[in-house]
PDB file of C-alpha atoms in Angstrom:
ATOM      1  CA  MET A  24      26.972  20.498 -72.193  1.00  0.00           C
ATOM      2  CA  PHE A  25      24.836  18.080 -70.191  1.00  0.00           C
ATOM      3  CA  ASP A  26      25.322  17.280 -66.532  1.00  0.00           C
ATOM      4  CA  THR A  27      24.699  13.608 -67.285  1.00  0.00           C
ATOM      5  CA  LEU A  28      24.391  11.585 -70.465  1.00  0.00           C
ATOM      6  CA  ILE A  29      22.699   8.177 -70.263  1.00  0.00           C
ATOM      7  CA  THR A  30      23.900   6.110 -73.194  1.00  0.00           C
ATOM      8  CA  GLY A  31      22.993   2.838 -74.870  1.00  0.00           C
ATOM      9  CA  GLY A  32      19.569   2.295 -73.312  1.00  0.00           C
ATOM     10  CA  MET A  33      16.177   1.497 -74.770  1.00  0.00           C
ATOM     11  CA  VAL A  34      13.976   4.498 -73.897  1.00  0.00           C
ATOM     12  CA  VAL A  35      10.338   3.781 -73.108  1.00  0.00           C
ATOM     13  CA  ASN A  36       7.938   6.724 -73.365  1.00  0.00           C
ATOM     14  CA  ALA A  37       4.370   7.497 -74.431  1.00  0.00           C
ATOM     15  CA  SER A  38       5.351   6.941 -78.082  1.00  0.00           C
ATOM     16  CA  GLY A  39       6.747   3.462 -77.499  1.00  0.00           C
ATOM     17  CA  GLN A  40      10.332   2.236 -77.357  1.00  0.00           C
ATOM     18  CA  LEU A  41      13.371   3.600 -79.112  1.00  0.00           C
ATOM     19  CA  PRO A  42      17.116   3.299 -78.721  1.00  0.00           C
ATOM     20  CA  ALA A  43      18.330   6.709 -77.585  1.00  0.00           C
ATOM     21  CA  ASP A  44      20.822   8.541 -75.426  1.00  0.00           C
ATOM     22  CA  ILE A  45      19.385  10.902 -72.810  1.00  0.00           C
ATOM     23  CA  GLY A  46      20.814  14.307 -71.967  1.00  0.00           C
ATOM     24  CA  ILE A  47      20.111  15.600 -68.445  1.00  0.00           C
ATOM     25  CA  LEU A  48      20.669  19.170 -67.255  1.00  0.00           C
ATOM     26  CA  ASP A  49      19.828  20.446 -63.769  1.00  0.00           C
ATOM     27  CA  GLY A  50      18.027  17.186 -62.985  1.00  0.00           C
ATOM     28  CA  VAL A  51      15.730  17.423 -66.008  1.00  0.00           C
ATOM     29  CA  VAL A  52      15.720  15.367 -69.207  1.00  0.00           C
ATOM     30  CA  VAL A  53      16.373  17.953 -71.911  1.00  0.00           C
ATOM     31  CA  ALA A  54      17.319  15.852 -74.932  1.00  0.00           C
ATOM     32  CA  LEU A  55      16.828  12.483 -76.582  1.00  0.00           C
ATOM     33  CA  LEU A  56      19.718  11.866 -78.935  1.00  0.00           C
ATOM     34  CA  ALA A  57      20.364   9.257 -81.588  1.00  0.00           C
ATOM     35  CA  PRO A  58      22.487   6.448 -80.131  1.00  0.00           C
ATOM     36  CA  GLY A  59      26.137   7.433 -80.222  1.00  0.00           C
ATOM     37  CA  GLU A  60      25.435  11.007 -81.313  1.00  0.00           C
ATOM     38  CA  PRO A  61      28.382  13.105 -80.109  1.00  0.00           C
ATOM     39  CA  ALA A  62      27.553  15.035 -76.950  1.00  0.00           C
ATOM     40  CA  MET A  63      29.516  16.497 -74.071  1.00  0.00           C
ATOM     41  CA  ALA A  64      28.600  15.753 -70.466  1.00  0.00           C
ATOM     42  CA  ARG A  65      30.137  15.994 -67.010  1.00  0.00           C
ATOM     43  CA  GLY A  66      29.095  12.428 -66.206  1.00  0.00           C
ATOM     44  CA  PHE A  67      27.984   9.328 -68.063  1.00  0.00           C
ATOM     45  CA  ILE A  68      25.748   6.373 -67.247  1.00  0.00           C
ATOM     46  CA  ASN A  69      26.040   3.286 -69.435  1.00  0.00           C
ATOM     47  CA  ALA A  70      22.532   1.817 -69.806  1.00  0.00           C
ATOM     48  CA  SER A  71      23.466  -0.737 -72.477  1.00  0.00           C
ATOM     49  CA  GLY A  72      21.049  -3.643 -72.452  1.00  0.00           C
ATOM     50  CA  LYS A  73      18.655  -1.847 -70.112  1.00  0.00           C
ATOM     51  CA  MET A  74      15.216  -0.272 -70.467  1.00  0.00           C
ATOM     52  CA  VAL A  75      15.061   3.386 -69.398  1.00  0.00           C
ATOM     53  CA  LEU A  76      11.611   4.327 -68.117  1.00  0.00           C
ATOM     54  CA  PRO A  77      10.184   7.617 -66.874  1.00  0.00           C
ATOM     55  CA  GLY A  78       9.621   8.049 -63.142  1.00  0.00           C
ATOM     56  CA  LEU A  79       6.143   7.436 -61.795  1.00  0.00           C
ATOM     57  CA  VAL A  80       3.877   9.993 -60.092  1.00  0.00           C
ATOM     58  CA  ASP A  81       1.836   8.934 -57.063  1.00  0.00           C
ATOM     59  CA  ALA A  82      -0.906  11.532 -56.713  1.00  0.00           C
ATOM     60  CA  HIS A  83      -2.396  10.178 -53.476  1.00  0.00           C
ATOM     61  CA  VAL A  84       0.118   9.652 -50.660  1.00  0.00           C
ATOM     62  CA  HIS A  85      -0.391   9.815 -46.882  1.00  0.00           C
ATOM     63  CA  LEU A  86       2.968  10.552 -45.250  1.00  0.00           C
ATOM     64  CA  ARG A  87       1.417  11.095 -41.767  1.00  0.00           C
ATOM     65  CA  GLU A  88       3.707  13.931 -40.776  1.00  0.00           C
ATOM     66  CA  PRO A  89       3.199  15.675 -38.389  1.00  0.00           C
ATOM     67  CA  GLY A  90       1.549  13.729 -35.614  1.00  0.00           C
ATOM     68  CA  MET A  91       1.529  10.127 -36.834  1.00  0.00           C
ATOM     69  CA  THR A  92       5.142   9.486 -37.742  1.00  0.00           C
ATOM     70  CA  GLN A  93       5.049   6.035 -36.123  1.00  0.00           C
ATOM     71  CA  LYS A  94       3.207   5.040 -39.322  1.00  0.00           C
ATOM     72  CA  GLU A  95       5.345   6.955 -41.832  1.00  0.00           C
ATOM     73  CA  ASP A  96       7.161  10.250 -42.282  1.00  0.00           C
ATOM     74  CA  PHE A  97       8.670  12.237 -45.160  1.00  0.00           C
ATOM     75  CA  GLU A  98      11.964  10.400 -45.013  1.00  0.00           C
ATOM     76  CA  SER A  99      10.626   6.819 -44.897  1.00  0.00           C
ATOM     77  CA  GLY A 100       7.707   7.432 -47.281  1.00  0.00           C
ATOM     78  CA  THR A 101       9.669   9.187 -49.988  1.00  0.00           C
ATOM     79  CA  HIS A 102      12.546   6.726 -49.682  1.00  0.00           C
ATOM     80  CA  ALA A 103      10.130   3.846 -50.266  1.00  0.00           C
ATOM     81  CA  ALA A 104       8.573   5.721 -53.190  1.00  0.00           C
ATOM     82  CA  ALA A 105      11.966   6.312 -54.828  1.00  0.00           C
ATOM     83  CA  LEU A 106      12.915   2.639 -54.424  1.00  0.00           C
ATOM     84  CA  GLY A 107       9.728   1.741 -56.315  1.00  0.00           C
ATOM     85  CA  GLY A 108      10.440   4.109 -59.220  1.00  0.00           C
ATOM     86  CA  VAL A 109       8.181   6.909 -58.000  1.00  0.00           C
ATOM     87  CA  THR A 110       9.872  10.265 -58.552  1.00  0.00           C
ATOM     88  CA  THR A 111       7.020  12.593 -57.535  1.00  0.00           C
ATOM     89  CA  ILE A 112       4.460  12.296 -54.756  1.00  0.00           C
ATOM     90  CA  LEU A 113       1.462  14.425 -53.779  1.00  0.00           C
ATOM     91  CA  ASP A 114       0.938  14.280 -50.014  1.00  0.00           C
ATOM     92  CA  MET A 115      -2.638  14.301 -48.704  1.00  0.00           C
ATOM     93  CA  PRO A 116      -3.384  16.137 -45.428  1.00  0.00           C
ATOM     94  CA  THR A 117      -4.189  13.196 -43.136  1.00  0.00           C
ATOM     95  CA  ASP A 118      -1.823  14.249 -40.407  1.00  0.00           C
ATOM     96  CA  ASP A 119      -2.537  15.357 -36.834  1.00  0.00           C
ATOM     97  CA  PRO A 120      -3.271  18.197 -36.759  1.00  0.00           C
ATOM     98  CA  TRP A 121      -4.857  18.412 -40.209  1.00  0.00           C
ATOM     99  CA  THR A 122      -3.071  20.728 -42.634  1.00  0.00           C
ATOM    100  CA  ALA A 123      -5.844  23.321 -42.891  1.00  0.00           C
ATOM    101  CA  THR A 124      -4.175  26.742 -42.766  1.00  0.00           C
ATOM    102  CA  ALA A 125      -1.391  28.495 -44.613  1.00  0.00           C
ATOM    103  CA  GLN A 126       0.704  28.441 -41.433  1.00  0.00           C
ATOM    104  CA  GLN A 127       0.224  24.692 -40.990  1.00  0.00           C
ATOM    105  CA  LEU A 128       1.249  24.137 -44.614  1.00  0.00           C
ATOM    106  CA  SER A 129       4.321  26.314 -44.100  1.00  0.00           C
ATOM    107  CA  ASP A 130       5.218  24.358 -40.950  1.00  0.00           C
ATOM    108  CA  LYS A 131       4.754  21.047 -42.793  1.00  0.00           C
ATOM    109  CA  MET A 132       6.933  22.204 -45.682  1.00  0.00           C
ATOM    110  CA  ALA A 133       9.644  23.293 -43.227  1.00  0.00           C
ATOM    111  CA  SER A 134       9.559  19.928 -41.446  1.00  0.00           C
ATOM    112  CA  ALA A 135      10.011  18.135 -44.771  1.00  0.00           C
ATOM    113  CA  ALA A 136      12.917  20.292 -45.980  1.00  0.00           C
ATOM    114  CA  GLY A 137      15.898  18.119 -46.800  1.00  0.00           C
ATOM    115  CA  GLY A 138      14.331  14.911 -45.495  1.00  0.00           C
ATOM    116  CA  TYR A 139      12.884  13.453 -48.665  1.00  0.00           C
ATOM    117  CA  SER A 140      14.037  11.288 -51.555  1.00  0.00           C
ATOM    118  CA  CYS A 141      11.776  12.417 -54.414  1.00  0.00           C
ATOM    119  CA  ARG A 142       9.844  15.501 -55.487  1.00  0.00           C
ATOM    120  CA  CYS A 143       7.006  16.389 -53.125  1.00  0.00           C
ATOM    121  CA  ARG A 144       3.898  18.509 -53.436  1.00  0.00           C
ATOM    122  CA  LEU A 145       1.877  19.161 -50.310  1.00  0.00           C
ATOM    123  CA  SER A 146      -1.836  19.822 -50.114  1.00  0.00           C
ATOM    124  CA  GLY A 147      -4.180  20.974 -47.419  1.00  0.00           C
ATOM    125  CA  ARG A 148      -7.805  21.731 -46.740  1.00  0.00           C
ATOM    126  CA  GLY A 149      -9.294  25.099 -47.551  1.00  0.00           C
ATOM    127  CA  PHE A 150      -6.399  27.445 -46.947  1.00  0.00           C
ATOM    128  CA  GLU A 151      -8.824  30.252 -46.227  1.00  0.00           C
ATOM    129  CA  GLU A 152      -5.844  32.378 -45.150  1.00  0.00           C
ATOM    130  CA  LEU A 153      -4.263  32.376 -48.631  1.00  0.00           C
TER     131      LEU A 153
END
């Protein structure tokens, strides 16, 4: 059983376009089914007449947290990303102070916990402590 079944849409992927239903389990696409193929799900989304595209990945994001949140923070930056179809971001360490140690990375991860709208990966400089 799927958590969600998206039905009736035109799926766009690396192979092109095809009419398909999409089975989602634990937040992950796990099946592309022939349109109307019987399937059980807890919830349904009718995508009839719509294109269904994969989420985008932005591999170079500056969220400015900590230290420069007047420019952007995890909440505002990831919210904007999600509104634009970006489902995954990779945050660059341009904050103040720079994310340069394992402890600083841990602190940054803790500050972001629960305050973001898409998947996040954090990076830092060196991490000599690791």
